[in-house]
Amino acid sequence: LYETVYDFENIPVIRNILYMQPLNQKNHNNGFECRPGQFVHLLKLGYSCSKEFLEKKDIEVQLILMDENNKHALLRPSVSIFCNDQKLTLPSSEWCPEMCTFVQRFNDPINITSHLLGDRNEQILIFYSPNGVFQNSGKLFFTVRLVHGKALLAQKSALFTRPPFSKASFLTLWNKYVNSGDMLVVSEHFSLQCPLSKKRLTCACRSSLCCHIGCFDGLQFLLHCYNSTVVKCPICGRIIPLESVVLDEYMNTVLENVGEEISLIEIFSDGTWKPISQTAQSNCIDLTSEQSASLADDKLQNMETKSHQLLQKI
């Protein structure tokens, strides 16, 4: 019930526990004796439904009120709702011109997570109206649902609203990089693949605290470190605060201007760059791979053979 594999394509994940249950209808099967104006309903979520557990799992329990036309309910201001004897905060009363009276308009779900009791298998919902009337006419229904991934969506929103790592900051970092060694750096190759997903970057990100040039995919990073107690940079392994992860303007500009088939670029000492085509990539020797030595030997041997053949012709 509580284990969910998240993907930004499908969150938030919504699971109904109770769906369109009659609100103002007595339920004689729950064993509760209702007082006048009360309607009592039992809600089963399981044994591990404490506020701390649900927050850790990024689960919000929501209550939704609808009328018989599947529209948001309009209840009288005198109506109260209790969850485990705790009164819920309901919408403020407002004037309804259509009904010529004040109403509570339930446009938004009510978060009841903090009112749940972890030591109970069953949670108690009580809907109360002093005179037993909740609205002018018609039936009312309620739905209780689990909403997974809201915190993850909030992290995504925060990522895209933080000030990015500017192009000027990137070029400053790049200049430090090219001038840090004894040898003159004319250009360097950099991958456009995420070290986590091994796929093409969709939104290039970095920690503002790190000094390396390479980036990782911000969305993959959020999924990877979700619920982790320690957050580390996937490139250098440095422990970083989540708030330090920002979009990289330079690399995202690169991504916007090259085709999806490009997975490698060359950055020159002056900060300009060019994409490396698939053909050019196939001719490059990756000095970090296990086969690099044999590949290099093969290329050198081919060059020597061609040179020898050319000398024989001369």
Tab-separated table of C-alpha atoms in Angstrom:
chain	number	residue	atom	x	y	z
A	1	LEU	CA	0.000	0.000	0.000
A	2	TYR	CA	2.721	2.455	0.967
A	3	GLU	CA	5.565	1.460	-1.376
A	4	THR	CA	5.451	3.590	-4.503
A	5	VAL	CA	7.960	3.862	-7.337
A	6	TYR	CA	7.925	7.490	-8.374
A	7	ASP	CA	8.354	8.935	-11.814
A	8	PHE	CA	7.780	12.576	-12.677
A	9	GLU	CA	5.554	11.407	-15.523
A	10	ASN	CA	2.977	9.912	-13.154
A	11	ILE	CA	3.042	11.883	-9.902
A	12	PRO	CA	1.186	12.657	-7.825
A	13	VAL	CA	-0.045	9.078	-7.463
A	14	ILE	CA	-3.615	9.036	-6.132
A	15	ARG	CA	-5.248	6.010	-4.509
A	16	ASN	CA	-8.802	6.083	-3.239
A	17	ILE	CA	-9.464	4.420	0.121
A	18	LEU	CA	-13.155	5.325	0.162
A	19	TYR	CA	-14.825	6.651	-2.963
A	20	MET	CA	-18.103	8.603	-3.138
A	21	GLN	CA	-19.453	7.285	0.150
A	22	PRO	CA	-22.841	8.705	1.233
A	23	LEU	CA	-22.093	11.369	3.836
A	24	ASN	CA	-25.508	12.203	5.278
A	25	GLN	CA	-26.684	8.632	5.524
A	26	LYS	CA	-26.489	6.550	8.674
A	27	ASN	CA	-24.231	3.508	8.573
A	28	HIS	CA	-25.640	0.880	10.930
A	29	ASN	CA	-22.758	-1.527	10.301
A	30	ASN	CA	-20.056	0.460	12.097
A	31	GLY	CA	-21.434	-0.174	15.589
A	32	PHE	CA	-21.611	3.514	16.534
A	33	GLU	CA	-24.716	5.075	17.981
A	34	CYS	CA	-25.041	8.436	16.285
A	35	ARG	CA	-26.300	11.472	18.128
A	36	PRO	CA	-28.873	13.710	16.457
A	37	GLY	CA	-27.260	15.523	13.541
A	38	GLN	CA	-24.254	13.163	13.486
A	39	PHE	CA	-23.100	10.817	10.764
A	40	VAL	CA	-20.196	8.545	11.762
A	41	HIS	CA	-17.961	6.734	9.278
A	42	LEU	CA	-15.006	4.418	9.855
A	43	LEU	CA	-11.858	4.663	7.798
A	44	LYS	CA	-9.274	1.870	7.529
A	45	LEU	CA	-5.774	2.836	6.406
A	46	GLY	CA	-3.733	0.093	8.038
A	47	TYR	CA	-1.682	-0.048	11.211
A	48	SER	CA	1.152	2.263	10.139
A	49	CYS	CA	-0.696	5.503	9.575
A	50	SER	CA	0.963	7.857	12.032
A	51	LYS	CA	1.692	11.372	10.841
A	52	GLU	CA	5.455	10.727	11.027
A	53	PHE	CA	5.221	7.522	8.979
A	54	LEU	CA	3.037	9.073	6.289
A	55	GLU	CA	5.231	12.164	5.995
A	56	LYS	CA	8.323	9.975	5.666
A	57	LYS	CA	6.623	8.059	2.855
A	58	ASP	CA	5.442	11.343	1.298
A	59	ILE	CA	1.772	10.396	1.632
A	60	GLU	CA	-0.991	12.907	2.282
A	61	VAL	CA	-4.441	11.690	3.310
A	62	GLN	CA	-7.146	13.899	1.836
A	63	LEU	CA	-10.880	14.242	2.400
A	64	ILE	CA	-13.032	15.466	-0.497
A	65	LEU	CA	-16.711	16.438	-0.272
A	66	MET	CA	-18.952	16.302	-3.350
A	67	ASP	CA	-22.655	16.666	-4.067
A	68	GLU	CA	-24.848	14.285	-6.050
A	69	ASN	CA	-23.915	16.086	-9.285
A	70	ASN	CA	-20.230	15.330	-8.665
A	71	LYS	CA	-19.546	18.991	-7.934
A	72	HIS	CA	-17.747	20.477	-4.955
A	73	ALA	CA	-20.055	20.534	-1.969
A	74	LEU	CA	-21.607	23.736	-0.609
A	75	LEU	CA	-22.389	23.182	3.069
A	76	ARG	CA	-24.057	25.347	5.648
A	77	PRO	CA	-21.702	27.330	7.918
A	78	SER	CA	-22.973	25.437	10.970
A	79	VAL	CA	-21.547	22.129	9.698
A	80	SER	CA	-18.535	20.657	11.526
A	81	ILE	CA	-16.286	17.706	10.659
A	82	PHE	CA	-14.204	15.723	13.153
A	83	CYS	CA	-11.425	13.209	12.590
A	84	ASN	CA	-10.706	11.112	15.684
A	85	ASP	CA	-12.497	13.720	17.836
A	86	GLN	CA	-10.300	16.494	16.425
A	87	LYS	CA	-12.174	19.289	14.694
A	88	LEU	CA	-11.018	19.944	11.148
A	89	THR	CA	-10.359	23.420	9.800
A	90	LEU	CA	-13.014	24.043	7.165
A	91	PRO	CA	-13.348	26.760	4.506
A	92	SER	CA	-14.504	30.174	5.650
A	93	SER	CA	-18.137	31.065	5.069
A	94	GLU	CA	-18.883	33.092	1.967
A	95	TRP	CA	-21.984	34.515	0.357
A	96	CYS	CA	-23.470	32.372	-2.405
A	97	PRO	CA	-25.638	34.479	-4.779
A	98	GLU	CA	-27.229	31.390	-6.350
A	99	MET	CA	-28.476	30.128	-2.983
A	100	CYS	CA	-28.936	33.563	-1.358
A	101	THR	CA	-27.186	32.404	1.788
A	102	PHE	CA	-23.766	31.888	3.341
A	103	VAL	CA	-22.036	28.585	2.600
A	104	GLN	CA	-18.783	26.725	3.115
A	105	ARG	CA	-17.401	26.031	-0.355
A	106	PHE	CA	-15.327	22.821	-0.446
A	107	ASN	CA	-13.318	23.464	-3.597
A	108	ASP	CA	-10.089	22.011	-2.230
A	109	PRO	CA	-9.305	18.695	-0.527
A	110	ILE	CA	-8.893	18.746	3.255
A	111	ASN	CA	-5.599	17.360	4.520
A	112	ILE	CA	-6.420	15.083	7.472
A	113	THR	CA	-2.958	13.489	7.800
A	114	SER	CA	-2.091	15.240	11.063
A	115	HIS	CA	-5.353	14.073	12.661
A	116	LEU	CA	-4.726	10.362	12.141
A	117	LEU	CA	-3.807	8.133	15.064
A	118	GLY	CA	-1.058	5.626	14.394
A	119	ASP	CA	-2.144	3.237	17.143
A	120	ARG	CA	-5.567	2.679	15.594
A	121	ASN	CA	-6.534	0.316	12.825
A	122	GLU	CA	-9.681	2.356	12.204
A	123	GLN	CA	-9.968	6.124	12.012
A	124	ILE	CA	-13.259	7.853	12.848
A	125	LEU	CA	-14.836	10.572	10.706
A	126	ILE	CA	-17.823	12.445	12.128
A	127	PHE	CA	-19.927	14.871	10.108
A	128	TYR	CA	-22.154	17.030	12.288
A	129	SER	CA	-24.896	19.578	11.732
A	130	PRO	CA	-26.920	20.925	14.685
A	131	ASN	CA	-30.225	20.322	12.928
A	132	GLY	CA	-29.089	17.410	10.794
A	133	VAL	CA	-29.251	19.480	7.596
A	134	PHE	CA	-25.984	19.861	5.688
A	135	GLN	CA	-27.210	21.586	2.552
A	136	ASN	CA	-30.475	22.815	1.104
A	137	SER	CA	-31.235	19.679	-0.900
A	138	GLY	CA	-29.758	16.527	-2.404
A	139	LYS	CA	-27.289	13.933	-1.209
A	140	LEU	CA	-23.692	14.425	-0.178
A	141	PHE	CA	-20.728	12.130	-0.734
A	142	PHE	CA	-17.172	11.987	0.530
A	143	THR	CA	-13.955	10.454	-0.764
A	144	VAL	CA	-10.811	9.678	1.212
A	145	ARG	CA	-7.666	9.244	-0.837
A	146	LEU	CA	-3.925	8.804	-0.454
A	147	VAL	CA	-1.850	11.248	-2.464
A	148	HIS	CA	1.748	10.113	-2.998
A	149	GLY	CA	4.601	12.326	-4.151
A	150	LYS	CA	3.518	15.847	-3.193
A	151	ALA	CA	6.814	16.530	-1.421
A	152	LEU	CA	8.687	15.323	-4.494
A	153	LEU	CA	6.689	17.710	-6.664
A	154	ALA	CA	7.501	20.497	-4.222
A	155	GLN	CA	11.209	19.673	-4.566
A	156	LYS	CA	10.884	19.803	-8.351
A	157	SER	CA	9.132	23.163	-8.156
A	158	ALA	CA	11.838	24.494	-5.840
A	159	LEU	CA	14.549	23.306	-8.245
A	160	PHE	CA	13.047	25.253	-11.136
A	161	THR	CA	12.445	28.408	-9.098
A	162	ARG	CA	15.890	28.720	-7.493
A	163	PRO	CA	18.324	31.161	-9.117
A	164	PRO	CA	20.333	29.082	-11.621
A	165	PHE	CA	24.079	28.659	-11.900
A	166	SER	CA	24.671	31.453	-14.411
A	167	LYS	CA	26.704	31.236	-17.611
A	168	ALA	CA	29.128	33.753	-16.133
A	169	SER	CA	29.641	31.514	-13.093
A	170	PHE	CA	30.204	28.513	-15.346
A	171	LEU	CA	32.796	30.375	-17.430
A	172	THR	CA	34.582	31.499	-14.260
A	173	LEU	CA	34.681	27.868	-13.143
A	174	TRP	CA	35.865	26.807	-16.600
A	175	ASN	CA	38.687	29.370	-16.623
A	176	LYS	CA	39.886	28.107	-13.252
A	177	TYR	CA	39.781	24.574	-14.613
A	178	VAL	CA	41.787	25.250	-17.794
A	179	ASN	CA	44.398	27.278	-15.898
A	180	SER	CA	44.759	24.936	-12.933
A	181	GLY	CA	47.383	22.594	-14.402
A	182	ASP	CA	50.871	22.891	-15.830
A	183	MET	CA	49.737	21.964	-19.346
A	184	LEU	CA	47.841	24.282	-21.673
A	185	VAL	CA	44.253	23.094	-22.155
A	186	VAL	CA	43.007	23.872	-25.659
A	187	SER	CA	39.713	22.002	-25.341
A	188	GLU	CA	38.034	19.164	-23.464
A	189	HIS	CA	35.272	16.689	-24.238
A	190	PHE	CA	32.267	16.510	-21.914
A	191	SER	CA	29.443	14.010	-21.881
A	192	LEU	CA	25.788	15.035	-22.051
A	193	GLN	CA	24.745	11.830	-20.314
A	194	CYS	CA	23.554	11.709	-16.720
A	195	PRO	CA	25.845	9.646	-14.461
A	196	LEU	CA	22.762	8.341	-12.623
A	197	SER	CA	20.398	7.292	-15.421
A	198	LYS	CA	23.077	6.766	-18.106
A	199	LYS	CA	20.696	8.607	-20.425
A	200	ARG	CA	20.763	11.985	-22.124
A	201	LEU	CA	20.412	14.933	-19.744
A	202	THR	CA	17.001	16.606	-19.738
A	203	CYS	CA	17.744	19.368	-17.235
A	204	ALA	CA	21.425	19.838	-16.483
A	205	CYS	CA	22.051	20.584	-12.819
A	206	ARG	CA	24.911	20.892	-10.372
A	207	SER	CA	25.480	21.787	-6.777
A	208	SER	CA	26.560	25.390	-6.425
A	209	LEU	CA	29.143	24.113	-3.922
A	210	CYS	CA	30.941	21.806	-6.387
A	211	CYS	CA	33.850	22.844	-8.613
A	212	HIS	CA	33.681	20.239	-11.406
A	213	ILE	CA	32.452	21.044	-14.907
A	214	GLY	CA	30.187	18.047	-15.475
A	215	CYS	CA	26.470	18.084	-14.687
A	216	PHE	CA	23.815	15.560	-13.720
A	217	ASP	CA	20.114	15.384	-14.508
A	218	GLY	CA	18.233	17.288	-11.822
A	219	LEU	CA	15.026	15.234	-12.003
A	220	GLN	CA	16.900	11.943	-11.890
A	221	PHE	CA	18.863	13.290	-8.941
A	222	LEU	CA	15.665	14.125	-7.010
A	223	LEU	CA	14.318	10.632	-7.643
A	224	HIS	CA	17.652	9.057	-6.709
A	225	CYS	CA	18.111	10.864	-3.401
A	226	TYR	CA	14.429	10.856	-2.473
A	227	ASN	CA	14.035	9.948	1.219
A	228	SER	CA	17.816	9.617	1.569
A	229	THR	CA	19.263	10.793	4.852
A	230	VAL	CA	22.517	11.858	3.176
A	231	VAL	CA	22.543	13.648	-0.180
A	232	LYS	CA	25.717	13.313	-2.249
A	233	CYS	CA	26.797	14.771	-5.562
A	234	PRO	CA	26.692	11.895	-8.093
A	235	ILE	CA	29.834	13.225	-9.802
A	236	CYS	CA	32.287	13.989	-7.000
A	237	GLY	CA	30.594	12.275	-4.048
A	238	ARG	CA	30.578	15.398	-1.924
A	239	ILE	CA	27.817	15.657	0.699
A	240	ILE	CA	25.614	18.555	-0.392
A	241	PRO	CA	22.416	20.175	0.867
A	242	LEU	CA	19.486	19.626	-1.468
A	243	GLU	CA	18.956	23.387	-1.595
A	244	SER	CA	22.353	23.812	-3.288
A	245	VAL	CA	21.256	21.897	-6.415
A	246	VAL	CA	20.475	24.358	-9.210
A	247	LEU	CA	20.025	24.430	-12.966
A	248	ASP	CA	23.173	25.073	-15.005
A	249	GLU	CA	22.454	27.799	-17.586
A	250	TYR	CA	25.466	27.031	-19.773
A	251	MET	CA	24.813	23.308	-20.114
A	252	ASN	CA	21.068	23.749	-20.552
A	253	THR	CA	21.743	26.192	-23.386
A	254	VAL	CA	23.881	23.484	-24.972
A	255	LEU	CA	21.052	20.949	-24.601
A	256	GLU	CA	18.595	23.343	-26.229
A	257	ASN	CA	20.830	23.824	-29.259
A	258	VAL	CA	21.903	20.288	-30.124
A	259	GLY	CA	19.940	17.301	-31.352
A	260	GLU	CA	19.062	14.400	-29.087
A	261	GLU	CA	21.537	12.210	-30.963
A	262	ILE	CA	24.436	14.303	-29.621
A	263	SER	CA	25.843	12.923	-26.383
A	264	LEU	CA	29.256	14.614	-26.376
A	265	ILE	CA	30.471	18.195	-26.786
A	266	GLU	CA	33.856	19.858	-26.997
A	267	ILE	CA	34.425	22.981	-24.901
A	268	PHE	CA	37.276	25.257	-25.956
A	269	SER	CA	39.501	27.325	-23.712
A	270	ASP	CA	37.601	30.536	-24.525
A	271	GLY	CA	34.303	28.991	-23.382
A	272	THR	CA	32.877	28.322	-26.834
A	273	TRP	CA	31.722	24.820	-27.662
A	274	LYS	CA	30.728	22.546	-30.512
A	275	PRO	CA	28.825	19.252	-30.683
A	276	ILE	CA	30.686	16.074	-31.542
A	277	SER	CA	28.858	13.954	-34.092
A	278	GLN	CA	28.392	10.208	-33.791
A	279	THR	CA	31.079	9.642	-36.444
A	280	ALA	CA	33.552	11.807	-34.607
A	281	GLN	CA	32.668	10.116	-31.335
A	282	SER	CA	33.419	6.697	-32.798
A	283	ASN	CA	36.919	7.880	-33.691
A	284	CYS	CA	37.621	9.090	-30.147
A	285	ILE	CA	39.511	6.891	-27.707
A	286	ASP	CA	37.977	6.910	-24.245
A	287	LEU	CA	41.031	6.827	-22.016
A	288	THR	CA	38.895	5.816	-19.036
A	289	SER	CA	37.547	2.599	-20.553
A	290	GLU	CA	38.964	-0.871	-19.961
A	291	GLN	CA	39.605	-1.339	-23.686
A	292	SER	CA	41.397	1.970	-24.140
A	293	ALA	CA	44.881	0.457	-24.291
A	294	SER	CA	44.011	-2.125	-26.949
A	295	LEU	CA	42.025	0.443	-28.958
A	296	ALA	CA	44.945	2.836	-28.913
A	297	ASP	CA	47.359	0.077	-29.973
A	298	ASP	CA	45.047	-0.917	-32.839
A	299	LYS	CA	44.827	2.651	-34.105
A	300	LEU	CA	48.604	3.114	-33.899
A	301	GLN	CA	49.193	-0.184	-35.699
A	302	ASN	CA	46.811	0.814	-38.493
A	303	MET	CA	48.576	4.152	-38.859
A	304	GLU	CA	51.987	2.426	-39.054
A	305	THR	CA	50.701	-0.035	-41.681
A	306	LYS	CA	49.330	2.777	-43.841
A	307	SER	CA	52.593	4.731	-43.512
A	308	HIS	CA	54.631	1.664	-44.499
A	309	GLN	CA	52.431	1.071	-47.553
A	310	LEU	CA	52.792	4.703	-48.572
A	311	LEU	CA	56.610	4.527	-48.318
A	312	GLN	CA	56.681	1.402	-50.482
A	313	LYS	CA	54.735	3.213	-53.202
A	314	ILE	CA	57.216	6.070	-53.114
